[in-house]
C-alpha positions as a LaTeX table, in Angstrom:
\begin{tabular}{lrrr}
\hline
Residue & $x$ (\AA) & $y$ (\AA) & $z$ (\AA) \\
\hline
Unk1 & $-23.20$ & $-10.75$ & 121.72 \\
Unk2 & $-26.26$ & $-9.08$ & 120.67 \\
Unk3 & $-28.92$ & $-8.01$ & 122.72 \\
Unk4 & $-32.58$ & $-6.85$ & 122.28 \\
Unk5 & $-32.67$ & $-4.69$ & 125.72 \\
Unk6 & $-32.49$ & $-1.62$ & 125.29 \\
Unk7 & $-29.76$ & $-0.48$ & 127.71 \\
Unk8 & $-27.19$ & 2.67 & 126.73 \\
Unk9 & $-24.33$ & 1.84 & 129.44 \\
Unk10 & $-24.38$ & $-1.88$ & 128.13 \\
Unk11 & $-21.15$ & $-3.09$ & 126.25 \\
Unk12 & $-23.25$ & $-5.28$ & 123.82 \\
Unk13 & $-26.49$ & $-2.76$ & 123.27 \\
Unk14 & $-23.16$ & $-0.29$ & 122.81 \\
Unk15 & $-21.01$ & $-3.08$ & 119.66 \\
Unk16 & $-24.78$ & $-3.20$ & 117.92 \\
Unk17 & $-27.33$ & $-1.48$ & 119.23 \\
Unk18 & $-30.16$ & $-1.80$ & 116.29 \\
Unk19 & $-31.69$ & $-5.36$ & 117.59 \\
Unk20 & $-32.68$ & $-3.26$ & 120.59 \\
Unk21 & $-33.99$ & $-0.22$ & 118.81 \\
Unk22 & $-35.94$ & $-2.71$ & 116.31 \\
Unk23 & $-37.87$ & $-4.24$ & 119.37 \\
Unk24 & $-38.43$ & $-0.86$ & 120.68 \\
Unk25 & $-39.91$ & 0.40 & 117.38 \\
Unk26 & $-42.18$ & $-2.44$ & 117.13 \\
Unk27 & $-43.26$ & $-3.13$ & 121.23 \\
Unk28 & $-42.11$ & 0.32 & 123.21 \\
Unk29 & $-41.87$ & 3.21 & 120.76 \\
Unk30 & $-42.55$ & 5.30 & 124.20 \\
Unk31 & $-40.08$ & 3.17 & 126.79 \\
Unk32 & $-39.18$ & 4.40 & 130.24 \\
Unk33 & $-35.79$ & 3.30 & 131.61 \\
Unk34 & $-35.80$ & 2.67 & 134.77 \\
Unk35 & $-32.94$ & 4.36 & 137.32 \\
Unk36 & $-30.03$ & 2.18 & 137.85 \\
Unk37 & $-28.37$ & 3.94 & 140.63 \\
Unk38 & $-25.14$ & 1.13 & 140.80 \\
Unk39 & $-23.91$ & 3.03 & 137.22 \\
Unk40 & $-25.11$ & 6.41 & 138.39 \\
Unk41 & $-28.39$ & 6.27 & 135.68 \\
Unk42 & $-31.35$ & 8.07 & 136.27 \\
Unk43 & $-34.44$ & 7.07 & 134.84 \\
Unk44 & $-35.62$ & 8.90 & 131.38 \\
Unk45 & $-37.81$ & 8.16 & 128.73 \\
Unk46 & $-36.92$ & 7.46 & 124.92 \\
Unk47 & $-38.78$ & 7.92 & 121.79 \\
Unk48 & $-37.21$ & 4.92 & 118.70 \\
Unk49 & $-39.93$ & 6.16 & 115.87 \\
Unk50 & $-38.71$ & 8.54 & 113.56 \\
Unk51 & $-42.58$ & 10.07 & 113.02 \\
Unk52 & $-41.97$ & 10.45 & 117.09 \\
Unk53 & $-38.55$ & 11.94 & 116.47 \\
Unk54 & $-39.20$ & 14.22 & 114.11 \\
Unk55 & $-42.13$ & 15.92 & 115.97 \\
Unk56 & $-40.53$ & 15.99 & 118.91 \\
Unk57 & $-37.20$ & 17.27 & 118.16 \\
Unk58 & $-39.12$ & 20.42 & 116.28 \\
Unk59 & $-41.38$ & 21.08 & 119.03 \\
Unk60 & $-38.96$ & 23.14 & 120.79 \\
Unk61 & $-42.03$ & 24.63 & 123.04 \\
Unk62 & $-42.66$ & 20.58 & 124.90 \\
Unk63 & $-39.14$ & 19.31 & 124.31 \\
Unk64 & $-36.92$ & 21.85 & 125.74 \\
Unk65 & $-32.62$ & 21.83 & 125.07 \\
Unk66 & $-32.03$ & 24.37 & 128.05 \\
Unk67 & $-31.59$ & 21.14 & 130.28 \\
Unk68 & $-29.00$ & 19.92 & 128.74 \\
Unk69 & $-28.75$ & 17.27 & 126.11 \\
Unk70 & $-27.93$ & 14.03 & 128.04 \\
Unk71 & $-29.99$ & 12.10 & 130.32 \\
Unk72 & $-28.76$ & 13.23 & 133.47 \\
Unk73 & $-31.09$ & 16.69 & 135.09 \\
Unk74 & $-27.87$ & 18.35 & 136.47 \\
Unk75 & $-25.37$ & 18.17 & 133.93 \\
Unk76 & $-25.27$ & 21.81 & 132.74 \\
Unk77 & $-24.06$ & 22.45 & 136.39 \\
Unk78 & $-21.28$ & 19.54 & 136.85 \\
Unk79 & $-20.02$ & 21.24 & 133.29 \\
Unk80 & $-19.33$ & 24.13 & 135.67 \\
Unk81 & $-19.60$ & 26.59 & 132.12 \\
Unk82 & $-22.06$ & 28.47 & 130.93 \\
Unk83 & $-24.95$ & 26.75 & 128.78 \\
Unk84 & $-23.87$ & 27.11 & 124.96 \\
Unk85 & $-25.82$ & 27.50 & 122.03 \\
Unk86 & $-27.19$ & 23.65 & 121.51 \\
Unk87 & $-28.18$ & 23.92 & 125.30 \\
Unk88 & $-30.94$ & 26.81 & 124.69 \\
Unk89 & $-34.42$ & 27.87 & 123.58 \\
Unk90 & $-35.59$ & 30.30 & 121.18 \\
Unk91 & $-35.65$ & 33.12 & 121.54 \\
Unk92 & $-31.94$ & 32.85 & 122.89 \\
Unk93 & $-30.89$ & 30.07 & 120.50 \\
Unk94 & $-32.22$ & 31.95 & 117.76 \\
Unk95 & $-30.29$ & 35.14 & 117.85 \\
Unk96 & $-27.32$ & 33.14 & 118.98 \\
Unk97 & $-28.04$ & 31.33 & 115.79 \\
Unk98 & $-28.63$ & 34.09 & 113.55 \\
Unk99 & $-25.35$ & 36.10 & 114.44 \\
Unk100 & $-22.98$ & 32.82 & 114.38 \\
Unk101 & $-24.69$ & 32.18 & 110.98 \\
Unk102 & $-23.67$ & 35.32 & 109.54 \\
Unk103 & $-19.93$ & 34.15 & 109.61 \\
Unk104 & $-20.00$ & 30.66 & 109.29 \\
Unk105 & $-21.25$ & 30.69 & 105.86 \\
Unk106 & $-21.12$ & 27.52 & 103.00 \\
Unk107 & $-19.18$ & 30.20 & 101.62 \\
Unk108 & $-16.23$ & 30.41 & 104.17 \\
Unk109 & $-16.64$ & 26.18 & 104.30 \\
Unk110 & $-16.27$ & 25.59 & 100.67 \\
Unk111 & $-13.32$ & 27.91 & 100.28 \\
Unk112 & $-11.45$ & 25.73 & 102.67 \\
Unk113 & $-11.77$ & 22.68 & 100.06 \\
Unk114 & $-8.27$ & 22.73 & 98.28 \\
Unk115 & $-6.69$ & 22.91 & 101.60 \\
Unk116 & $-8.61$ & 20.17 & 102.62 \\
Unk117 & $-7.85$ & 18.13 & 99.71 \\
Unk118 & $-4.16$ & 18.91 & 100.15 \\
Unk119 & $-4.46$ & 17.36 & 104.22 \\
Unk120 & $-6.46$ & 14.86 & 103.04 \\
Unk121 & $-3.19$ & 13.58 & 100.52 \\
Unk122 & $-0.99$ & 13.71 & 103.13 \\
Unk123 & $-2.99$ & 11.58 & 105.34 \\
Unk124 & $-3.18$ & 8.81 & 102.41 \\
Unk125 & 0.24 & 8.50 & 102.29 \\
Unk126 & 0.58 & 8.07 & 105.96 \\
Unk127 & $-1.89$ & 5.08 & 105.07 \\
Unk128 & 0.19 & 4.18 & 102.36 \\
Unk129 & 3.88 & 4.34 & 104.11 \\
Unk130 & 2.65 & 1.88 & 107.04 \\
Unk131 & 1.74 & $-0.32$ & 104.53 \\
Unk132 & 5.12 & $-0.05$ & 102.12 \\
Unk133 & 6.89 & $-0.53$ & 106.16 \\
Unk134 & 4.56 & $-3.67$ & 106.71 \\
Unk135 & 2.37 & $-2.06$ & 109.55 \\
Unk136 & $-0.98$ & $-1.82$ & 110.00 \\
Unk137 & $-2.31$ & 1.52 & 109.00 \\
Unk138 & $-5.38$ & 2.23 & 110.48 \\
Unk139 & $-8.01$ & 4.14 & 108.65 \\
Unk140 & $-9.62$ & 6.24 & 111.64 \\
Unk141 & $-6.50$ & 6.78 & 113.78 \\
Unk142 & $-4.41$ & 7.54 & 110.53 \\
Unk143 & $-7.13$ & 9.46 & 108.15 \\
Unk144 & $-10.19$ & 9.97 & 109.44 \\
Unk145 & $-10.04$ & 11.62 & 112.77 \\
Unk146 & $-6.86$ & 13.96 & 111.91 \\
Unk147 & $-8.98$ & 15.74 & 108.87 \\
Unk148 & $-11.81$ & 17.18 & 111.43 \\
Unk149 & $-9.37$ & 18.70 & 113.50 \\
Unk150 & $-7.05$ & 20.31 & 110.93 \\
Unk151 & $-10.18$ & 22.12 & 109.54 \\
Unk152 & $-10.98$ & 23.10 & 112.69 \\
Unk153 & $-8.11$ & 24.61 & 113.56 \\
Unk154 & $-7.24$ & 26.08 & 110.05 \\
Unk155 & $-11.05$ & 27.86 & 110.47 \\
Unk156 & $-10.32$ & 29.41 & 113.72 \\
Unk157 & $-7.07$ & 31.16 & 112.96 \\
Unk158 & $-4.77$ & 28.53 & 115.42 \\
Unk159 & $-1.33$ & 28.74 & 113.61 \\
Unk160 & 0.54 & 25.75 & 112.64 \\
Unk161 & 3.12 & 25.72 & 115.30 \\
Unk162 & 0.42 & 26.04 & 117.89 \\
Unk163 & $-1.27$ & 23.26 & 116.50 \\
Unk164 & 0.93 & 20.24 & 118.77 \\
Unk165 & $-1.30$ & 22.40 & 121.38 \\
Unk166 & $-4.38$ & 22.61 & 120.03 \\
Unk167 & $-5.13$ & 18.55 & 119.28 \\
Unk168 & $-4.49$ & 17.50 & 123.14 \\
Unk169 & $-7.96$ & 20.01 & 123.52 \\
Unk170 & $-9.51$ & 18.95 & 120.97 \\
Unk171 & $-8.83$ & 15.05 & 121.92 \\
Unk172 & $-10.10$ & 15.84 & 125.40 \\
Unk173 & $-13.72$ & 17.62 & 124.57 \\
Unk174 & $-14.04$ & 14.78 & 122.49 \\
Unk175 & $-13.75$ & 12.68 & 124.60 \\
Unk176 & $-15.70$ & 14.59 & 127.45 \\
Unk177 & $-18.95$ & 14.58 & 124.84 \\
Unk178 & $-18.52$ & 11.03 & 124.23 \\
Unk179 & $-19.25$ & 10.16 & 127.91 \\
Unk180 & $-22.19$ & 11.98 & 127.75 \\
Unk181 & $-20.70$ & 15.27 & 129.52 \\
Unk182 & $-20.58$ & 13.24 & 132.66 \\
Unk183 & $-18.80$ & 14.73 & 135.46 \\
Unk184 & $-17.51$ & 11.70 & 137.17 \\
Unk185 & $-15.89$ & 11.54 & 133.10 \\
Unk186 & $-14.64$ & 14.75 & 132.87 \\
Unk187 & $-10.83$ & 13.96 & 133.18 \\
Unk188 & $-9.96$ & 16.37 & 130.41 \\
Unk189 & $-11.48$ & 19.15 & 132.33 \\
Unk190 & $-8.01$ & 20.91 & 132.40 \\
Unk191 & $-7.60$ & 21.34 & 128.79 \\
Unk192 & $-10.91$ & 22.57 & 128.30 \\
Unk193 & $-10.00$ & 25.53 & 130.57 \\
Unk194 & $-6.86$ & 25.49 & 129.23 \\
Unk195 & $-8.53$ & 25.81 & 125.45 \\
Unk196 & $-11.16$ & 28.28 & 126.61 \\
Unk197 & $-8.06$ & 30.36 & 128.05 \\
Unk198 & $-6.26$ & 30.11 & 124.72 \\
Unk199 & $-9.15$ & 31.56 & 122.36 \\
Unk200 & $-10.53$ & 33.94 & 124.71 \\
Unk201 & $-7.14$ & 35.49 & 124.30 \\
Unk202 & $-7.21$ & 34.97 & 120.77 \\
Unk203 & $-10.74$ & 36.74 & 120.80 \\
Unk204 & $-9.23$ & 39.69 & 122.75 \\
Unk205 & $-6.43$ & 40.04 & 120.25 \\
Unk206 & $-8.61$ & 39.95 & 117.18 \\
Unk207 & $-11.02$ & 42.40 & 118.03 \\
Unk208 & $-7.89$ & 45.04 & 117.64 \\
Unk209 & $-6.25$ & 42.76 & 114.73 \\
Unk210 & $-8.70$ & 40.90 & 112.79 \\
Unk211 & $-7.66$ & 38.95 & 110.55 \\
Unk212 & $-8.91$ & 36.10 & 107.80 \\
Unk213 & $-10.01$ & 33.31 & 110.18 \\
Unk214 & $-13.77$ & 32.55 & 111.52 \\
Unk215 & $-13.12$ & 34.13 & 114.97 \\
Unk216 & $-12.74$ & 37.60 & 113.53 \\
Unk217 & $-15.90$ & 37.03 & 111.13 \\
Unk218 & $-17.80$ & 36.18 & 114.16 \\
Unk219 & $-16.34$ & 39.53 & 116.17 \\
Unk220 & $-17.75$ & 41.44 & 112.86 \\
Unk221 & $-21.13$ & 39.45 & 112.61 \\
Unk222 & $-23.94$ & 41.64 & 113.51 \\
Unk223 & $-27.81$ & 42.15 & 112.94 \\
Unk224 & $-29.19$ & 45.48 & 114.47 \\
Unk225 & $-26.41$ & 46.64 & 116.02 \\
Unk226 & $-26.44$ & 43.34 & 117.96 \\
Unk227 & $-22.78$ & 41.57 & 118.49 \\
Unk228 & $-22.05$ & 38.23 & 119.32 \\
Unk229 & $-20.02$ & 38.35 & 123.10 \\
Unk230 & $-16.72$ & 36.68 & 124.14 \\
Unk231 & $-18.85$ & 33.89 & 125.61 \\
Unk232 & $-20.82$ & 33.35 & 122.49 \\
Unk233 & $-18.03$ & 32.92 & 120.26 \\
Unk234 & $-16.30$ & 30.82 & 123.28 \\
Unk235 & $-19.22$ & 28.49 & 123.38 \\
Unk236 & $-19.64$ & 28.27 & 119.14 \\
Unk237 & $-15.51$ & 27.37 & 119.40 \\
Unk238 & $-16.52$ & 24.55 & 122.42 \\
Unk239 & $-19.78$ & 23.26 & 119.93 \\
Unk240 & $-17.95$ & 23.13 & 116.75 \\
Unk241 & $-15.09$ & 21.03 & 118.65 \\
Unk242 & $-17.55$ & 19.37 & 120.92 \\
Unk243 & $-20.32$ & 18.37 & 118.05 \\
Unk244 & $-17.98$ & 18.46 & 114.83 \\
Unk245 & $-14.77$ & 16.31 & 115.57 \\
Unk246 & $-15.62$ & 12.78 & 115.92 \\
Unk247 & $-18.65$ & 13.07 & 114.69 \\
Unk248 & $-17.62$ & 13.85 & 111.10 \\
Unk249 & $-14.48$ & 11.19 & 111.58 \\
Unk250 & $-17.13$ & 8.54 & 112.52 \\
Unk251 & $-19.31$ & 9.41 & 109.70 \\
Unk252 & $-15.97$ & 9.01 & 107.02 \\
Unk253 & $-14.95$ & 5.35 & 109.01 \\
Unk254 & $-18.18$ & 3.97 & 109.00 \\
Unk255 & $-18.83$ & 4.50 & 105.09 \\
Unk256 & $-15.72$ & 2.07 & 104.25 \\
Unk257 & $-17.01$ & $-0.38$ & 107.19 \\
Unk258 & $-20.02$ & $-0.58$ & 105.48 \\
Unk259 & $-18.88$ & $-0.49$ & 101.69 \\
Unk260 & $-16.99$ & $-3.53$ & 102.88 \\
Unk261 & $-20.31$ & $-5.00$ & 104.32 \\
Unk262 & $-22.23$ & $-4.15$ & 101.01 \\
Unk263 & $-19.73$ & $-4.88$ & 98.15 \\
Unk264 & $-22.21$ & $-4.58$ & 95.39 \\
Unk265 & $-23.07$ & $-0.73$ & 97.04 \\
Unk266 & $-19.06$ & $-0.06$ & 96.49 \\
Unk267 & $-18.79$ & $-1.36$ & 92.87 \\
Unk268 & $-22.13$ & 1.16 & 92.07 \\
Unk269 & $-19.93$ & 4.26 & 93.46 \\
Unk270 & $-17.03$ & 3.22 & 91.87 \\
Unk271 & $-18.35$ & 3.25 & 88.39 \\
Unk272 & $-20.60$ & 6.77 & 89.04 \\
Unk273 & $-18.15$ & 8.77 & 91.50 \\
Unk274 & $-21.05$ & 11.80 & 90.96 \\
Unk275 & $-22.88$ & 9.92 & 93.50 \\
Unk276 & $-21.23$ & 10.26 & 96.38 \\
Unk277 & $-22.75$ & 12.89 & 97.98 \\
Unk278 & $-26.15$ & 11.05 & 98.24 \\
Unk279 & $-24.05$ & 7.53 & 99.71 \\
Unk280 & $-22.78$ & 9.86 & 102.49 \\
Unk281 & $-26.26$ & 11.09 & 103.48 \\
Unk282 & $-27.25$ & 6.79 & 103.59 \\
Unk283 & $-23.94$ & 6.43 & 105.12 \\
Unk284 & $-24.50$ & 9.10 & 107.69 \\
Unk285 & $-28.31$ & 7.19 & 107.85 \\
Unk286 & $-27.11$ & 3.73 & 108.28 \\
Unk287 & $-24.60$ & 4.82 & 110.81 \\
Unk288 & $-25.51$ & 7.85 & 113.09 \\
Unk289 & $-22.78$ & 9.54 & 114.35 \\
Unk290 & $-24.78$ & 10.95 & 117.43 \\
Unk291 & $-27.00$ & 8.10 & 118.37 \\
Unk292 & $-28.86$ & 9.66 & 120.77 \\
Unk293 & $-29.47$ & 12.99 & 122.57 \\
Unk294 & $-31.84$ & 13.78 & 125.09 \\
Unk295 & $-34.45$ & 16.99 & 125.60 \\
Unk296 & $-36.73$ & 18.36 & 128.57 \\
Unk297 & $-40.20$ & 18.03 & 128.73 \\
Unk298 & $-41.99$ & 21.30 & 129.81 \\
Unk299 & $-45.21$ & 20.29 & 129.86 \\
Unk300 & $-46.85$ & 16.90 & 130.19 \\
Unk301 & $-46.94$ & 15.45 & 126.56 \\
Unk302 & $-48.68$ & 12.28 & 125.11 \\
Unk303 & $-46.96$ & 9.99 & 122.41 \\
Unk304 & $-48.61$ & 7.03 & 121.24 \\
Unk305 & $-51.33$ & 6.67 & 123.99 \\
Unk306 & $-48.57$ & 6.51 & 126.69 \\
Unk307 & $-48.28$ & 10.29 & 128.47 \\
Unk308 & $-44.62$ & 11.84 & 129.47 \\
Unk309 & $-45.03$ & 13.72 & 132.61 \\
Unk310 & $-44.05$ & 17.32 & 132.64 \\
Unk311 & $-39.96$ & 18.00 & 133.18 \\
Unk312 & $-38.94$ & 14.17 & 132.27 \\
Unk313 & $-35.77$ & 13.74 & 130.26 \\
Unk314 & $-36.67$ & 12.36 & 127.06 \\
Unk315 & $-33.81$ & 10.49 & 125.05 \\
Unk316 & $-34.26$ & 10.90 & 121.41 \\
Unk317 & $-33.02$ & 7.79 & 119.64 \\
Unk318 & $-31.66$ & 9.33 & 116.10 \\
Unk319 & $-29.83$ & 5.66 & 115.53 \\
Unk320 & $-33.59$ & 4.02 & 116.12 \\
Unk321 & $-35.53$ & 6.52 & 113.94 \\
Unk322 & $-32.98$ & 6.02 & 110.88 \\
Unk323 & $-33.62$ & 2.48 & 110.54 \\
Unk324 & $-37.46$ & 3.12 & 110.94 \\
Unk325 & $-39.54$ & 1.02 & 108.28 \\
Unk326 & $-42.18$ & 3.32 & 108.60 \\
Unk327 & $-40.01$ & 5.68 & 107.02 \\
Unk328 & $-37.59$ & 4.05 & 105.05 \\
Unk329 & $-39.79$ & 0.69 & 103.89 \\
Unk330 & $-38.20$ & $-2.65$ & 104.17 \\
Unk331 & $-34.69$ & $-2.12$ & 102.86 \\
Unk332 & $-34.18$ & 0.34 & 105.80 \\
Unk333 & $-31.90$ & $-1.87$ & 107.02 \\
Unk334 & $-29.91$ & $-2.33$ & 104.41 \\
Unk335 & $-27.55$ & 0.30 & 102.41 \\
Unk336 & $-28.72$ & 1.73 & 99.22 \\
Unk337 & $-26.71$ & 4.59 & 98.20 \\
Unk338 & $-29.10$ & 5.53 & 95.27 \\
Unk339 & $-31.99$ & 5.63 & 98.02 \\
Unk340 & $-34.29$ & 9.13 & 98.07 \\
Unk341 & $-33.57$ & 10.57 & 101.28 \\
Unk342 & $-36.12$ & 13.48 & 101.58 \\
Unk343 & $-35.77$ & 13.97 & 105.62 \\
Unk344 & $-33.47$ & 12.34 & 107.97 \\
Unk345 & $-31.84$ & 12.54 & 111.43 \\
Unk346 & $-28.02$ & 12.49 & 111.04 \\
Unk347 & $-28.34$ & 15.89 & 111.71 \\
Unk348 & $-31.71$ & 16.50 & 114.05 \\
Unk349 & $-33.84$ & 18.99 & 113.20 \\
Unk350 & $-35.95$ & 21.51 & 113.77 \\
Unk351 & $-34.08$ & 24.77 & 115.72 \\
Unk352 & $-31.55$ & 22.50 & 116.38 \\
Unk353 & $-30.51$ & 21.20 & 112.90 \\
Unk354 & $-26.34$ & 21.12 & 112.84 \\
Unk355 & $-25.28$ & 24.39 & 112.08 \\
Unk356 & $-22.09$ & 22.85 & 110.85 \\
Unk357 & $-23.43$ & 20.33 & 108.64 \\
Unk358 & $-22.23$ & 22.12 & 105.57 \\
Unk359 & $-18.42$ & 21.48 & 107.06 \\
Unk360 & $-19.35$ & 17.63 & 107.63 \\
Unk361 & $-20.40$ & 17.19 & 104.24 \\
Unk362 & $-17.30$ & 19.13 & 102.59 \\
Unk363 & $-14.75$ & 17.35 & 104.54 \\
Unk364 & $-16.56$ & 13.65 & 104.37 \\
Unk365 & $-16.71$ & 14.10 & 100.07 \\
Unk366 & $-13.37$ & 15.29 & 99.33 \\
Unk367 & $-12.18$ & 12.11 & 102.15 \\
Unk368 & $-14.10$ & 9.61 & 100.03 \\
Unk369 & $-13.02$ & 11.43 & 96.45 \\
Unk370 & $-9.56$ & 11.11 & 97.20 \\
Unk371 & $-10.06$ & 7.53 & 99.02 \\
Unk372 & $-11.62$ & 5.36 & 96.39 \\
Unk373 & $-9.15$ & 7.41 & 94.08 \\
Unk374 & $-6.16$ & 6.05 & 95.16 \\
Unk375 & $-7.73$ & 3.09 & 97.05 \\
Unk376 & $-10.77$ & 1.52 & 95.31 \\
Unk377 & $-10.71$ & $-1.38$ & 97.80 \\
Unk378 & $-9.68$ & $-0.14$ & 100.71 \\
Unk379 & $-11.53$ & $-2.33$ & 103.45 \\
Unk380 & $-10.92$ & $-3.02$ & 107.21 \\
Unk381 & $-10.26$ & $-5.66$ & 109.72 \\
Unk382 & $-13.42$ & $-5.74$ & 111.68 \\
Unk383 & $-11.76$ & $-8.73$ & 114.05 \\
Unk384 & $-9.28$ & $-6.13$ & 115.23 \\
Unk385 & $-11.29$ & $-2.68$ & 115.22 \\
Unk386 & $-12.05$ & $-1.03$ & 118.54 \\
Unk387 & $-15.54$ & 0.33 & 119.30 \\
Unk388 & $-16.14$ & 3.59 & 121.10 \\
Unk389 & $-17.89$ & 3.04 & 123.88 \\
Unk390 & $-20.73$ & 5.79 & 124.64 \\
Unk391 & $-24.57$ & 5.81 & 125.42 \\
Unk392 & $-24.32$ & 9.09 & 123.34 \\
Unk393 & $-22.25$ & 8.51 & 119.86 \\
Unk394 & $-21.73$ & 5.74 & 117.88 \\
Unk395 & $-17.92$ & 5.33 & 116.21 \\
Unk396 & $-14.49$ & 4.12 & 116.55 \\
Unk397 & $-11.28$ & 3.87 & 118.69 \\
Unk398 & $-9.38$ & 1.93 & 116.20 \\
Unk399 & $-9.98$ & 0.40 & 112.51 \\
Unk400 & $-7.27$ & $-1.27$ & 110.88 \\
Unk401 & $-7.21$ & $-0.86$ & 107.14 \\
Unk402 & $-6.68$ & $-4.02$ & 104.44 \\
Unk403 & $-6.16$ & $-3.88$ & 100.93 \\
Unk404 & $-4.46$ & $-0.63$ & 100.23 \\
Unk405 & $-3.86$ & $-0.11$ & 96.68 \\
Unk406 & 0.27 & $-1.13$ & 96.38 \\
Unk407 & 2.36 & 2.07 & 95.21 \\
Unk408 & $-0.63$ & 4.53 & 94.91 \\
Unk409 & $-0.77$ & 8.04 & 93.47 \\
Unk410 & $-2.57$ & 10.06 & 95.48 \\
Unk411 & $-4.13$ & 12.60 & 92.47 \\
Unk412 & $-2.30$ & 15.72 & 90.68 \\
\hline
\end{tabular}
């Protein structure tokens, strides 16, 4: 069913949400949802313009993250943690920033890429053995979700035969984010203590025995004689988990879902290979992984002659502002992987602008290298895919893969 209301907890807004965010672009660019107290909803406003977006998300000074990043005013508390880096202000955020940066260097990302490549074979011929045993393999349960969390875990030092321990975790932030980091959600509370437990111990053991992974480059990182804390490098470990994971899996799903969907766009990459990159930034475009996040106002604020009041939650509608016309022109709906792509909002922007971005981009290439390698026509079974469900993200559950290539080599 599709639907042109624009309503985040719907199941229909939730399977295709764009009809919704078109009529929003064109009659509501500043909307205000009203409460729905049955489902627990407060009411917020949303911006669906990308123009609107853009400002807004690098006005840090009106549009405030220390309130959390959902639409709901108390959620920083329900968490029952303290407020990480993507839930504060400069001057905070920046140092934060600036010290975590200092370690988690393109550097220390692209020197993971053979390893990668070498998970990233294995996982194809998990793919490829269902098929040979007449199964259904399924391309996000069976490739793209495992290859976020292996490069997680390989970055922060967790040893393979702790690693049976570390995906549960993993699994259950995940999930937590996807609801939103809604307390009446958070069922895998446990193993985020359980998690934080696990690396602070890990922190405490590396600042005596450092070693090669990113938690000992962020106990070195300094600027001034400024260190990051135990807490800071906790909260980086709960972000990269938190904002990393599914997002990135999403992003490498949703390129074959819509290679299927555009079949000319698939035979163009598979006769230039070298652009690739640039299809994952339309992919990433065409599909946000994070739909929607939301930011504080601090000061009454007015957007296309309707005025926010001062401390309103204000959703910011990445999925909308992607498919913006005024940005993109008339195609914008449609996938072009040779498109120029000077500014988008996969990633936000402003202060706030992924600070792992460089890891999504590594991990989603050397996926789709290896991919059309050994399967050129890989393609899915929409009939029998599972959507997530979230007001928040915008992904998959399940998504059965079709026509594997028989007997593939996957590379040398």
């Amino acid at each position: 069913m599709i639907t042109s209301v624009y309503d985040p907890l719907d199941e229909s807004f939730q399977l295709d949400p764009y009809p919704a965010y078109r009529r929003l672009r064109q009659d509501e660019p500043v909307h205000y949802h009203e409460p729905v107290p049955a489902h627990g909803e407060p009411g917020f406003w949303a911006l669906s313009r990308f123009e609107d977006i853009w400002q807004a998300v690098r006005d840090h000074g009106t549009f405030s993250s220390a309130s959390g990043l959902t639409y709901h005013h108390d959620e920083i508390a329900k968490l029952g943690l303290a407020p990480t880096m993507v839930m504060m202000d400069p001057p905070q955020h920046r140092r934060l920033r600036a010290l975590i940066s200092k370690a988690f260097t393109p550097r220390r990302v692209a020197m993971l890429e053979d390893r990668l490549r070498a998970f990233v074979r294995t996982r194809l011929t998990v793919l490829e053995s269902k098929a040979a045993d007449g199964a259904t393999p399924n391309l996000h349960v069976d490739f793209s979700s495992p290859l976020p969390s292996f490069v997680v875990a390989h970055l922060l030092g967790v040893p393979q035969q702790e690693r049976d321990r570390f995906d549960p975790w993993v699994s259950a932030i995940v999930s937590l984010t996807q609801g939103g980091l809604r307390a009446d959600q958070m069922s895998g509370n446990d193993a985020v203590q359980q998690m934080f437990e696990y690396f602070g111990r890990l922190i405490t053991i590396r600042r005596t025995e450092p070693g090669e992974d990113l938690i000992s480059a962020l106990i070195a990182a300094e600027i001034d004689g400024d260190h990051l804390s135990d807490w800071d490098i906790l909260g980086f470990c709960f972000n990269i988990v938190a904002g990393g994971n599914d997002t990135t899996s999403n992003l490498i799903s949703h390129g074959v879902v819509l290679l299927d969907r555009f079949p000319r766009q698939r035979d163009m990459l598979l006769t230039n290979r070298d652009i690739i990159p640039n299809a994952l930034v339309e992919f990433l475009r065409m599909e946000s992984s994070v739909q929607a996040l939301a930011r504080t106002t601090t000061r009454p604020v007015k957007i296309c002659g309707t005025e926010i009041p001062e401390g309103e939650k204000v959703m910011m509608l990445y999925g909308s502002g992607n498919h913006d016309e005024r940005e993109f022109g008339d195609t914008a709906e449609e996938l072009d992987i040779t498109r120029d792509i000077p500014r988008h909002l996969g990633f936000s922007n402003g202060v706030h602008f992924c600070i792992g971005s460089h890891l999504a981009w590594l991990q989603a290439r050397v996926a789709y290298e290896e991919l059309l390698a050994a399967h050129p026509n890989i393609g899915v079974d929409l009939d029998h895919a599972q959507r997530l469900r979230s007001a928040f993200t915008r992904g998959w559950h399940s998504l059965p893969a079709v026509n594997l290539t028989t007997g593939a080599a996957t590379g040398s």
